[in-house]
């Protein structure tokens, strides 16, 4: 097992990883930009290194400075969290060349899985139904030709994307021509990679994702599904597990297919397979995320399995000590993402408590929320024996959560969770359209 890990990230996910490392007896190194000098993850880590200015390109996307910080502090491994460099094969390879373990899949695995067309072929061979789409597109002309073959409407997506960034809907050739340079620019700015691809737009649908863990022996365990259909402009707002739209029979079949497909590509670590579920009950595979998801806490609350610790163990070559039969999927877990709607300074914070209530955050009184980074302040997660009770618990927790000095979406989350559509479980990706 590693004795020291550098966390190449910031905010709540850096705090989350540092806490997991402390529980495992592993020393931690935080990296930070000049804007994050007084951030919580810096205070919690055993050591810290400033790696540049506030702009991500100068700090959290600066591969050489991050690796240099790891070498200077004697770290043996780097955990990328999510976003930034978490799915960057070049960064994983750079870590390897410098004798550092990248806590995630190998660069070769990331390269192979980043080829969307090839991945869909592999997943289809493994038994998964896939959405019609393309590989990486180089020009607008290629995109227009592919869209004509697939049929409009289409989704233009950043290949290195995540968090809803770099996604554009095009219903006509004119819209696609206009969207192409915007998606490329957004991918370059957010992920350092402007590669894009096309996908058929399945609408209306629910967004369902399956969490997996895999080890070096080839063992794959599925940890159930998450419903991530409450979104605005492709940004997830609320996630829950299990999905109220997935039956036990569907779940069992889907998890078996996912385990088979993941084993077929030789994946190691934590990963997520994303699907669209149409109104006829058909699942359509979209992509595989080769990193920790923002909403991993939902699965952790439901299964009582620590995904961050198992990421670290898998990277250290430790095999899974449990099988599919040991994974419990009883009860219900919900997560509300608490976002800032404007930058500002936190004047007062009150975090809700009680059994099975969790708030993953980097907030402390006096912290300034910077305009340079993602608006996510924290993730409020609850668990209960039934979905009805979990919804009531989430409403109570949202009412108790107090964040003063910064404008947030707490009131909106309370409105959504208390709305008829969500309470009934009968909702899809169209719920937030126009809101």
Coordinates of C-alpha atoms in Angstrom, one line a residue:
X1 CA 0.0 0.0 0.0
X2 CA 1.1 3.6 -0.7
X3 CA 2.5 5.6 2.2
X4 CA 2.0 9.0 0.6
X5 CA -0.5 10.2 -2.1
X6 CA -0.7 13.6 -3.8
X7 CA -4.2 14.8 -4.6
X8 CA -4.3 16.6 -8.0
X9 CA -7.6 18.4 -7.4
X10 CA -9.4 20.9 -5.2
X11 CA -12.7 21.6 -3.5
X12 CA -14.9 18.9 -1.9
X13 CA -13.4 16.0 -3.8
X14 CA -9.9 16.8 -2.6
X15 CA -11.2 16.9 1.0
X16 CA -13.0 13.6 0.4
X17 CA -9.9 11.9 -0.8
X18 CA -7.7 13.3 2.0
X19 CA -10.2 11.9 4.6
X20 CA -10.1 8.5 3.0
X21 CA -6.3 8.5 3.0
X22 CA -6.3 9.5 6.7
X23 CA -8.5 6.5 7.5
X24 CA -6.1 4.3 5.6
X25 CA -3.0 5.6 7.3
X26 CA -1.7 7.3 4.2
X27 CA 0.0 10.7 4.2
X28 CA -1.3 13.3 1.8
X29 CA 0.0 16.2 -0.3
X30 CA -2.3 18.9 -1.5
X31 CA -1.7 21.1 -4.5
X32 CA -3.3 24.4 -4.8
X33 CA -3.6 27.5 -7.0
X34 CA -3.0 31.0 -5.6
X35 CA -6.7 31.4 -5.3
X36 CA -7.0 28.4 -3.1
X37 CA -4.1 29.2 -0.6
X38 CA -6.5 29.1 2.4
X39 CA -8.7 26.3 1.1
X40 CA -9.8 23.4 3.4
X41 CA -8.0 20.7 1.4
X42 CA -4.8 22.6 1.9
X43 CA -5.3 22.8 5.7
X44 CA -6.3 19.1 6.0
X45 CA -3.4 17.7 4.0
X46 CA -0.1 16.7 5.7
X47 CA 1.9 18.8 3.1
X48 CA 0.9 21.3 0.4
X49 CA 2.5 22.9 -2.7
X50 CA 1.4 26.0 -4.7
X51 CA 1.4 25.1 -8.4
X52 CA 0.4 28.3 -10.1
X53 CA -2.1 31.0 -10.7
X54 CA -5.9 30.9 -10.4
X55 CA -6.6 29.8 -14.0
X56 CA -6.9 26.0 -14.2
X57 CA -4.4 26.0 -17.1
X58 CA -1.8 27.5 -14.8
X59 CA -2.4 25.2 -11.9
X60 CA -4.8 22.2 -11.8
X61 CA -4.3 21.4 -15.5
X62 CA -0.5 22.0 -15.4
X63 CA 0.8 18.4 -15.6
X64 CA 4.5 19.1 -15.2
X65 CA 4.0 21.2 -12.0
X66 CA 1.8 18.5 -10.4
X67 CA 4.3 15.8 -11.2
X68 CA 7.1 18.0 -9.9
X69 CA 5.2 18.5 -6.7
X70 CA 4.7 14.8 -6.2
X71 CA 8.4 14.1 -6.8
X72 CA 9.5 16.9 -4.5
X73 CA 7.4 15.7 -1.6
X74 CA 8.1 12.0 -2.1
X75 CA 4.6 11.0 -3.0
X76 CA 4.3 7.5 -4.6
X77 CA 0.9 8.0 -6.3
X78 CA -1.4 10.7 -7.6
X79 CA -5.2 10.7 -7.2
X80 CA -6.8 12.9 -9.8
X81 CA -10.3 13.1 -8.3
X82 CA -12.8 14.0 -11.0
X83 CA -12.6 16.7 -13.7
X84 CA -9.3 18.4 -14.5
X85 CA -6.8 15.6 -15.4
X86 CA -8.8 12.6 -14.2
X87 CA -9.4 11.2 -17.7
X88 CA -6.2 12.4 -19.3
X89 CA -4.1 9.5 -20.7
X90 CA -1.1 11.8 -21.3
X91 CA -1.1 12.8 -17.6
X92 CA -1.4 9.1 -16.6
X93 CA 1.5 8.3 -18.9
X94 CA 3.6 11.2 -17.5
X95 CA 3.0 9.9 -14.0
X96 CA 4.3 6.4 -15.0
X97 CA 7.4 7.8 -16.7
X98 CA 8.3 9.5 -13.5
X99 CA 7.7 6.4 -11.3
X100 CA 4.4 7.6 -9.9
X101 CA 1.2 5.5 -9.8
X102 CA -1.8 7.1 -11.4
X103 CA -4.9 6.2 -9.3
X104 CA -7.1 5.2 -12.1
X105 CA -6.9 3.0 -15.2
X106 CA -3.7 2.7 -17.2
X107 CA -3.0 5.2 -19.9
X108 CA -3.4 2.4 -22.5
X109 CA -6.8 1.6 -21.1
X110 CA -7.8 5.3 -21.1
X111 CA -6.7 5.7 -24.7
X112 CA -8.6 2.6 -25.8
X113 CA -11.8 3.6 -24.0
X114 CA -11.5 7.2 -25.2
X115 CA -12.2 6.0 -28.8
X116 CA -15.9 6.2 -28.6
X117 CA -16.6 4.3 -31.8
X118 CA -14.3 1.5 -30.8
X119 CA -15.6 1.4 -27.3
X120 CA -19.2 1.1 -28.5
X121 CA -18.2 -1.8 -30.7
X122 CA -16.6 -3.6 -27.8
X123 CA -19.6 -2.9 -25.5
X124 CA -22.0 -4.1 -28.3
X125 CA -19.9 -7.3 -28.6
X126 CA -20.3 -7.7 -24.8
X127 CA -24.1 -7.6 -25.2
X128 CA -24.8 -3.9 -24.5
X129 CA -27.2 -2.0 -26.8
X130 CA -25.4 1.2 -28.0
X131 CA -26.6 4.6 -29.3
X132 CA -25.6 5.2 -32.9
X133 CA -22.7 7.6 -33.0
X134 CA -19.2 8.4 -34.3
X135 CA -15.6 8.4 -33.3
X136 CA -13.5 11.6 -33.0
X137 CA -14.4 14.2 -35.6
X138 CA -11.7 16.5 -37.0
X139 CA -13.8 19.0 -39.0
X140 CA -17.2 20.5 -39.3
X141 CA -17.6 18.8 -42.7
X142 CA -17.0 15.4 -41.1
X143 CA -19.6 16.2 -38.4
X144 CA -22.2 17.3 -41.0
X145 CA -21.6 14.1 -43.1
X146 CA -22.0 11.9 -40.0
X147 CA -25.1 13.7 -38.8
X148 CA -26.7 13.2 -42.2
X149 CA -26.1 9.4 -41.9
X150 CA -27.2 9.2 -38.3
X151 CA -30.2 11.5 -38.7
X152 CA -31.1 14.6 -36.8
X153 CA -31.3 15.6 -34.0
X154 CA -27.8 14.8 -32.7
X155 CA -25.7 15.5 -29.7
X156 CA -22.2 17.0 -30.2
X157 CA -20.0 16.0 -27.2
X158 CA -16.5 16.7 -26.0
X159 CA -14.6 13.4 -25.9
X160 CA -12.9 14.3 -22.6
X161 CA -16.0 15.8 -21.2
X162 CA -17.7 15.5 -17.9
X163 CA -20.0 17.6 -15.7
X164 CA -22.2 18.4 -18.7
X165 CA -19.5 20.5 -20.3
X166 CA -18.9 20.5 -24.1
X167 CA -22.3 19.1 -25.0
X168 CA -24.4 20.7 -27.7
X169 CA -27.8 19.7 -29.2
X170 CA -28.1 20.2 -33.0
X171 CA -31.4 19.8 -34.8
X172 CA -30.2 21.1 -38.2
X173 CA -27.0 21.3 -40.2
X174 CA -26.8 25.1 -39.4
X175 CA -27.0 24.4 -35.7
X176 CA -24.4 21.8 -35.9
X177 CA -22.0 24.0 -37.9
X178 CA -22.4 26.7 -35.2
X179 CA -22.1 24.3 -32.3
X180 CA -18.9 22.5 -33.5
X181 CA -16.3 25.3 -32.7
X182 CA -18.1 26.0 -29.4
X183 CA -17.9 22.4 -28.2
X184 CA -14.2 22.2 -29.3
X185 CA -13.4 25.4 -27.4
X186 CA -15.2 24.3 -24.3
X187 CA -13.4 21.0 -24.3
X188 CA -10.0 22.6 -24.6
X189 CA -10.8 25.1 -21.8
X190 CA -12.2 22.7 -19.3
X191 CA -10.3 19.5 -20.1
X192 CA -7.3 20.5 -22.2
X193 CA -8.7 18.4 -25.1
X194 CA -10.9 19.7 -27.8
X195 CA -11.8 16.4 -29.4
X196 CA -15.5 15.9 -30.1
X197 CA -17.9 13.2 -31.4
X198 CA -21.5 12.8 -32.4
X199 CA -24.3 10.8 -30.9
X200 CA -28.0 10.2 -31.9
X201 CA -30.3 12.2 -29.6
X202 CA -32.7 9.8 -27.7
X203 CA -35.6 11.9 -26.4
X204 CA -37.4 11.7 -24.0
X205 CA -35.3 9.5 -21.8
X206 CA -33.9 8.9 -18.3
X207 CA -30.1 9.1 -17.6
X208 CA -29.1 5.8 -15.8
X209 CA -25.5 4.9 -14.9
X210 CA -24.1 1.8 -13.4
X211 CA -21.2 1.9 -10.9
X212 CA -18.5 -0.8 -11.2
X213 CA -15.3 -1.8 -9.4
X214 CA -12.8 -4.1 -11.1
X215 CA -9.4 -5.5 -10.0
X216 CA -6.3 -6.8 -11.6
X217 CA -7.6 -10.4 -11.4
X218 CA -10.4 -9.6 -13.8
X219 CA -13.1 -9.6 -11.1
X220 CA -15.9 -7.1 -11.7
X221 CA -18.6 -6.1 -9.2
X222 CA -21.5 -3.9 -10.0
X223 CA -22.8 -1.6 -7.3
X224 CA -26.2 -0.9 -8.7
X225 CA -27.5 2.0 -10.8
X226 CA -28.0 5.7 -10.2
X227 CA -30.7 7.8 -11.8
X228 CA -29.3 11.2 -12.9
X229 CA -32.2 12.5 -14.9
X230 CA -32.7 15.7 -13.0
X231 CA -30.4 18.0 -15.1
X232 CA -30.3 21.5 -16.4
X233 CA -28.3 22.1 -19.6
X234 CA -26.6 18.7 -19.0
X235 CA -25.6 19.6 -15.5
X236 CA -26.8 17.1 -13.0
X237 CA -28.7 18.5 -10.0
X238 CA -30.1 15.4 -8.2
X239 CA -29.1 11.8 -8.2
X240 CA -30.7 8.8 -6.6
X241 CA -30.2 5.0 -6.2
X242 CA -31.9 2.8 -7.0
X243 CA -33.8 4.3 -9.9
X244 CA -37.6 4.3 -9.4
X245 CA -37.8 3.5 -13.2
X246 CA -35.7 0.3 -13.1
X247 CA -37.3 -3.0 -12.1
X248 CA -35.4 -5.7 -10.2
X249 CA -35.3 -7.9 -13.3
X250 CA -34.0 -5.0 -15.4
X251 CA -31.4 -4.2 -12.8
X252 CA -30.1 -7.8 -12.5
X253 CA -29.8 -8.1 -16.3
X254 CA -28.2 -4.7 -16.7
X255 CA -25.6 -5.4 -14.0
X256 CA -24.7 -8.8 -15.5
X257 CA -24.2 -7.3 -18.9
X258 CA -22.1 -4.4 -17.5
X259 CA -19.9 -6.8 -15.6
X260 CA -19.4 -8.9 -18.7
X261 CA -18.6 -5.9 -20.9
X262 CA -16.2 -4.4 -18.4
X263 CA -14.3 -7.7 -17.9
X264 CA -14.1 -7.9 -21.7
X265 CA -12.1 -4.7 -22.0
X266 CA -9.8 -5.5 -19.1
X267 CA -10.6 -2.5 -17.0
X268 CA -9.2 -2.0 -13.5
X269 CA -10.5 0.4 -10.9
X270 CA -13.7 2.3 -10.4
X271 CA -15.8 3.2 -13.4
X272 CA -19.2 4.1 -14.6
X273 CA -21.2 3.0 -17.6
X274 CA -23.8 5.5 -18.7
X275 CA -27.1 4.7 -20.4
X276 CA -30.2 6.4 -21.7
X277 CA -33.5 4.6 -20.7
X278 CA -36.2 5.3 -23.2
X279 CA -40.0 5.2 -22.6
X280 CA -40.2 1.7 -24.0
X281 CA -37.8 0.4 -21.3
X282 CA -34.8 0.1 -23.6
X283 CA -31.3 0.8 -22.3
X284 CA -28.8 2.5 -24.7
X285 CA -25.2 2.6 -23.8
X286 CA -23.6 6.1 -24.2
X287 CA -20.1 6.0 -22.7
X288 CA -17.9 4.8 -19.9
X289 CA -16.4 7.2 -17.3
X290 CA -13.0 6.0 -16.2
X291 CA -12.9 8.0 -13.0
X292 CA -14.7 8.7 -9.8
X293 CA -18.1 10.3 -10.4
X294 CA -19.3 13.4 -8.5
X295 CA -22.3 11.4 -7.3
X296 CA -20.3 8.4 -6.0
X297 CA -21.6 9.2 -2.4
X298 CA -25.1 8.0 -3.4
X299 CA -23.7 4.5 -4.1
X300 CA -21.5 4.6 -1.0
X301 CA -24.6 5.4 1.2
X302 CA -26.6 2.6 -0.4
X303 CA -24.0 -0.1 -0.5
X304 CA -21.8 0.9 2.5
X305 CA -18.7 0.4 0.2
X306 CA -16.1 3.2 0.2
X307 CA -15.3 3.8 -3.5
X308 CA -12.3 6.1 -2.9
X309 CA -10.6 3.5 -0.7
X310 CA -11.2 0.8 -3.3
X311 CA -9.8 3.1 -6.0
X312 CA -6.6 3.4 -4.0
X313 CA -6.5 -0.3 -3.2
X314 CA -7.1 -1.3 -6.9
X315 CA -4.2 1.0 -8.0
X316 CA -2.0 -0.7 -5.4
X317 CA -2.9 -4.1 -6.8
X318 CA -5.2 -5.2 -4.0
X319 CA -8.0 -7.5 -5.2
X320 CA -11.6 -7.1 -4.3
X321 CA -12.5 -8.9 -1.0
X322 CA -16.2 -9.2 -1.8
X323 CA -18.3 -10.5 -4.7
X324 CA -21.6 -9.5 -6.4
X325 CA -23.5 -11.6 -3.9
X326 CA -22.1 -9.4 -1.0
X327 CA -23.4 -6.1 -2.4
X328 CA -26.6 -4.9 -0.7
X329 CA -29.0 -2.7 -2.6
X330 CA -31.7 -2.3 0.1
X331 CA -33.2 1.1 0.9
X332 CA -32.8 4.4 -1.1
X333 CA -30.2 7.1 -1.2
X334 CA -30.6 10.7 -2.7
X335 CA -28.1 13.4 -3.4
X336 CA -28.7 17.1 -4.0
X337 CA -25.8 19.1 -5.5
X338 CA -25.5 22.5 -3.7
X339 CA -24.2 25.0 -6.1
X340 CA -23.2 28.7 -5.8
X341 CA -25.2 31.0 -8.0
X342 CA -22.7 33.8 -7.5
X343 CA -19.2 34.1 -6.0
X344 CA -18.9 35.5 -2.5
X345 CA -17.6 35.0 1.1
X346 CA -19.2 32.5 3.4
X347 CA -20.4 34.3 6.5
X348 CA -22.2 31.4 8.2
X349 CA -22.6 27.6 7.7
X350 CA -24.9 25.2 9.4
X351 CA -24.7 21.6 8.3
X352 CA -27.7 19.2 8.9
X353 CA -27.2 16.2 11.0
X354 CA -28.9 13.0 12.1
X355 CA -28.5 9.3 11.1
X356 CA -27.5 8.7 7.5
X357 CA -27.1 12.4 6.5
X358 CA -23.9 13.4 4.8
X359 CA -22.6 16.7 3.4
X360 CA -19.4 16.5 1.4
X361 CA -18.1 20.1 1.1
X362 CA -15.0 22.3 1.2
X363 CA -16.9 25.1 2.9
X364 CA -15.7 26.7 6.2
X365 CA -16.8 30.0 7.6
X366 CA -14.8 32.9 6.0
X367 CA -13.9 31.0 2.8
X368 CA -14.3 32.9 -0.5
X369 CA -16.0 31.1 -3.3
X370 CA -13.9 31.8 -6.4
X371 CA -15.3 32.5 -9.9
X372 CA -12.4 30.5 -11.4
X373 CA -13.8 27.1 -10.8
X374 CA -16.9 24.9 -10.8
X375 CA -19.9 26.3 -8.8
X376 CA -20.3 23.1 -6.8
X377 CA -20.2 23.9 -3.0
X378 CA -21.1 20.5 -1.7
X379 CA -23.2 17.4 -2.0
X380 CA -26.0 16.7 0.4
X381 CA -26.6 12.9 0.6
X382 CA -29.2 11.0 2.6
X383 CA -30.2 7.3 3.0
X384 CA -33.3 5.7 4.3
X385 CA -35.1 2.3 4.3
X386 CA -37.6 3.4 1.6
X387 CA -37.6 6.0 -1.2
X388 CA -40.5 7.8 0.5
X389 CA -38.6 8.2 3.7
X390 CA -35.5 9.2 1.9
X391 CA -37.3 12.0 0.1
X392 CA -38.7 13.3 3.4
X393 CA -35.3 13.1 5.0
X394 CA -33.8 15.1 2.1
X395 CA -36.5 17.8 2.4
X396 CA -35.7 18.1 6.1
X397 CA -32.0 18.3 5.5
X398 CA -32.4 21.0 2.8
X399 CA -34.5 23.0 5.2
X400 CA -31.8 22.7 7.9
X401 CA -28.8 23.5 5.6
X402 CA -27.8 27.1 6.0
X403 CA -25.3 28.9 3.8
X404 CA -25.1 32.7 4.3
X405 CA -23.1 35.2 2.3
X406 CA -23.2 33.1 -0.9
X407 CA -26.3 32.8 -3.1
X408 CA -27.1 29.1 -3.7
X409 CA -29.7 26.8 -5.2
X410 CA -30.9 25.3 -1.9
X411 CA -34.4 26.7 -2.4
X412 CA -34.6 25.4 -5.9
X413 CA -33.5 21.9 -4.8
X414 CA -36.2 21.9 -2.1
X415 CA -38.8 22.9 -4.7
X416 CA -37.7 20.0 -7.0
X417 CA -37.6 17.4 -4.3
X418 CA -41.0 18.5 -3.0
X419 CA -42.5 18.6 -6.5
X420 CA -45.1 16.0 -7.6
X421 CA -43.0 14.7 -10.5
X422 CA -40.0 13.8 -8.3
X423 CA -42.0 12.5 -5.4
X424 CA -43.8 10.1 -7.7
X425 CA -40.6 9.0 -9.3
X426 CA -42.2 9.6 -12.7
X427 CA -39.7 12.1 -14.3
X428 CA -37.1 12.2 -17.1
X429 CA -34.6 14.5 -18.7
X430 CA -37.3 16.8 -19.8
X431 CA -38.3 17.9 -16.2
X432 CA -36.0 20.9 -16.1
X433 CA -36.5 22.0 -19.7
X434 CA -37.3 25.7 -19.7
X435 CA -36.5 26.2 -16.0

